[in-house]
Amino acid sequence: MNIPVFVSSLIQVPMAFQMTGTAAPVGIITADATALTSRYLNGVDATHIPVAVHGLEDTQEFVSFILRGERHAMDMTSVEAEVLEAVWRLKSDAPDIRSMVLECTDLPPYAARHG
């Protein structure tokens, strides 16, 4: 293609950092925090940006349906609760975050949720 194609939400990390005053880390919720290495942050020119990452790799419903593909239907209420718990843990671990990026294409439905 001769046009820019953006396929990773991580590209928003530098923008989120700039928009919130470049003083606080950017929170990242991802499917598996162990898979989100500096290589990916380097790919979006974000290695200089402080980030706090929390993954969903220890959840039940999200892992069973999304990461392992064990079923054909997902309990959206359970996943919503798991995502909200991940957000609260991230905020507890890094209370100074002022922005958050959802680094998994399965997470946008929960972006407007809060607890």
mmCIF file of C-alpha atoms in Angstrom:
data_model
loop_
_atom_site.group_PDB
_atom_site.id
_atom_site.type_symbol
_atom_site.label_atom_id
_atom_site.label_comp_id
_atom_site.label_asym_id
_atom_site.label_seq_id
_atom_site.Cartn_x
_atom_site.Cartn_y
_atom_site.Cartn_z
ATOM 1 C CA MET A 1 0.000 0.000 0.000
ATOM 2 C CA ASN A 2 1.048 3.559 -0.589
ATOM 3 C CA ILE A 3 -0.812 4.884 2.439
ATOM 4 C CA PRO A 4 -0.010 4.694 6.156
ATOM 5 C CA VAL A 5 -1.570 1.728 7.934
ATOM 6 C CA PHE A 6 -1.794 1.748 11.727
ATOM 7 C CA VAL A 7 -2.445 -1.681 13.192
ATOM 8 C CA SER A 8 -1.214 -1.326 16.758
ATOM 9 C CA SER A 9 -2.782 0.721 19.500
ATOM 10 C CA LEU A 10 0.719 1.095 20.954
ATOM 11 C CA ILE A 11 1.232 3.904 18.469
ATOM 12 C CA GLN A 12 -0.981 5.929 20.825
ATOM 13 C CA VAL A 13 1.515 5.686 23.713
ATOM 14 C CA PRO A 14 3.641 8.696 22.654
ATOM 15 C CA MET A 15 0.502 10.737 21.972
ATOM 16 C CA ALA A 16 -1.044 9.837 25.352
ATOM 17 C CA PHE A 17 2.204 10.751 27.086
ATOM 18 C CA GLN A 18 2.372 14.139 25.348
ATOM 19 C CA MET A 19 -1.313 14.889 25.941
ATOM 20 C CA THR A 20 -1.028 14.335 29.694
ATOM 21 C CA GLY A 21 1.959 16.580 30.287
ATOM 22 C CA THR A 22 4.895 14.165 29.932
ATOM 23 C CA ALA A 23 5.192 13.688 33.665
ATOM 24 C CA ALA A 24 3.197 10.537 34.364
ATOM 25 C CA PRO A 25 3.586 7.047 32.967
ATOM 26 C CA VAL A 26 1.122 5.729 30.413
ATOM 27 C CA GLY A 27 -0.870 2.733 31.606
ATOM 28 C CA ILE A 28 -1.122 -0.181 29.201
ATOM 29 C CA ILE A 29 -3.619 -3.017 29.543
ATOM 30 C CA THR A 30 -2.645 -5.946 27.339
ATOM 31 C CA ALA A 31 -3.645 -9.557 26.770
ATOM 32 C CA ASP A 32 -0.307 -10.864 28.052
ATOM 33 C CA ALA A 33 2.152 -8.554 29.777
ATOM 34 C CA THR A 34 4.993 -11.049 29.330
ATOM 35 C CA ALA A 35 4.653 -10.736 25.559
ATOM 36 C CA LEU A 36 4.818 -6.928 25.529
ATOM 37 C CA THR A 37 8.571 -6.479 25.327
ATOM 38 C CA SER A 38 10.599 -3.347 24.714
ATOM 39 C CA ARG A 39 10.831 -4.423 21.076
ATOM 40 C CA TYR A 40 7.219 -3.381 20.572
ATOM 41 C CA LEU A 41 7.639 -0.068 22.356
ATOM 42 C CA ASN A 42 10.738 0.569 20.268
ATOM 43 C CA GLY A 43 8.658 -0.081 17.153
ATOM 44 C CA VAL A 44 6.419 2.870 18.001
ATOM 45 C CA ASP A 45 9.267 5.078 19.248
ATOM 46 C CA ALA A 46 8.090 4.810 22.859
ATOM 47 C CA THR A 47 11.105 3.317 24.644
ATOM 48 C CA HIS A 48 11.805 6.693 26.282
ATOM 49 C CA ILE A 49 8.279 6.914 27.693
ATOM 50 C CA PRO A 50 7.542 5.601 31.183
ATOM 51 C CA VAL A 51 4.837 2.943 31.045
ATOM 52 C CA ALA A 52 3.037 0.761 33.561
ATOM 53 C CA VAL A 53 1.787 -2.507 32.076
ATOM 54 C CA HIS A 54 -0.778 -4.981 33.343
ATOM 55 C CA GLY A 55 -1.813 -8.080 31.437
ATOM 56 C CA LEU A 56 -4.831 -10.341 31.448
ATOM 57 C CA GLU A 57 -2.779 -13.545 31.255
ATOM 58 C CA ASP A 58 -3.855 -14.627 34.760
ATOM 59 C CA THR A 59 -7.607 -14.238 34.200
ATOM 60 C CA GLN A 60 -10.026 -17.103 33.611
ATOM 61 C CA GLU A 61 -12.612 -16.119 30.986
ATOM 62 C CA PHE A 62 -10.375 -13.883 28.863
ATOM 63 C CA VAL A 63 -7.605 -16.470 28.718
ATOM 64 C CA SER A 64 -9.971 -19.367 28.066
ATOM 65 C CA PHE A 65 -11.765 -17.669 25.189
ATOM 66 C CA ILE A 66 -9.272 -15.193 23.710
ATOM 67 C CA LEU A 67 -5.821 -16.623 24.365
ATOM 68 C CA ARG A 68 -6.578 -20.350 24.277
ATOM 69 C CA GLY A 69 -9.664 -20.401 22.023
ATOM 70 C CA GLU A 70 -11.263 -23.119 24.143
ATOM 71 C CA ARG A 71 -14.860 -22.058 23.427
ATOM 72 C CA HIS A 72 -16.948 -20.370 20.737
ATOM 73 C CA ALA A 73 -18.809 -18.034 23.094
ATOM 74 C CA MET A 74 -17.473 -15.580 25.630
ATOM 75 C CA ASP A 75 -19.104 -14.467 28.860
ATOM 76 C CA MET A 76 -18.887 -10.709 28.307
ATOM 77 C CA THR A 77 -19.853 -9.926 31.902
ATOM 78 C CA SER A 78 -16.995 -12.044 33.241
ATOM 79 C CA VAL A 79 -14.492 -10.509 30.831
ATOM 80 C CA GLU A 80 -15.676 -7.023 31.731
ATOM 81 C CA ALA A 81 -15.092 -7.804 35.415
ATOM 82 C CA GLU A 82 -11.613 -9.170 34.612
ATOM 83 C CA VAL A 83 -10.696 -6.091 32.584
ATOM 84 C CA LEU A 84 -11.944 -3.741 35.307
ATOM 85 C CA GLU A 85 -9.950 -5.691 37.894
ATOM 86 C CA ALA A 86 -6.844 -5.355 35.690
ATOM 87 C CA VAL A 87 -7.411 -1.592 35.434
ATOM 88 C CA TRP A 88 -7.789 -1.250 39.204
ATOM 89 C CA ARG A 89 -4.646 -3.308 39.801
ATOM 90 C CA LEU A 90 -2.741 -1.182 37.312
ATOM 91 C CA LYS A 91 -3.976 2.003 38.975
ATOM 92 C CA SER A 92 -3.035 0.580 42.369
ATOM 93 C CA ASP A 93 0.462 -0.364 41.188
ATOM 94 C CA ALA A 94 0.975 2.949 39.367
ATOM 95 C CA PRO A 95 -1.330 5.542 40.938
ATOM 96 C CA ASP A 96 0.308 8.379 39.002
ATOM 97 C CA ILE A 97 -0.805 7.189 35.539
ATOM 98 C CA ARG A 98 -2.866 9.818 33.742
ATOM 99 C CA SER A 99 -3.685 7.956 30.533
ATOM 100 C CA MET A 100 -4.307 4.393 29.468
ATOM 101 C CA VAL A 101 -3.888 2.473 26.227
ATOM 102 C CA LEU A 102 -5.742 -0.772 25.542
ATOM 103 C CA GLU A 103 -3.226 -2.848 23.621
ATOM 104 C CA CYS A 104 -5.495 -5.685 22.531
ATOM 105 C CA THR A 105 -8.107 -5.586 19.782
ATOM 106 C CA ASP A 106 -10.519 -7.424 22.106
ATOM 107 C CA LEU A 107 -10.481 -4.649 24.729
ATOM 108 C CA PRO A 108 -12.161 -1.608 23.096
ATOM 109 C CA PRO A 109 -15.678 -2.723 24.106
ATOM 110 C CA TYR A 110 -14.625 -2.106 27.714
ATOM 111 C CA ALA A 111 -13.043 1.310 27.194
ATOM 112 C CA ALA A 112 -16.095 3.220 28.449
ATOM 113 C CA ARG A 113 -16.553 1.001 31.510
ATOM 114 C CA HIS A 114 -15.487 2.121 34.950
ATOM 115 C CA GLY A 115 -15.876 0.825 38.430
#
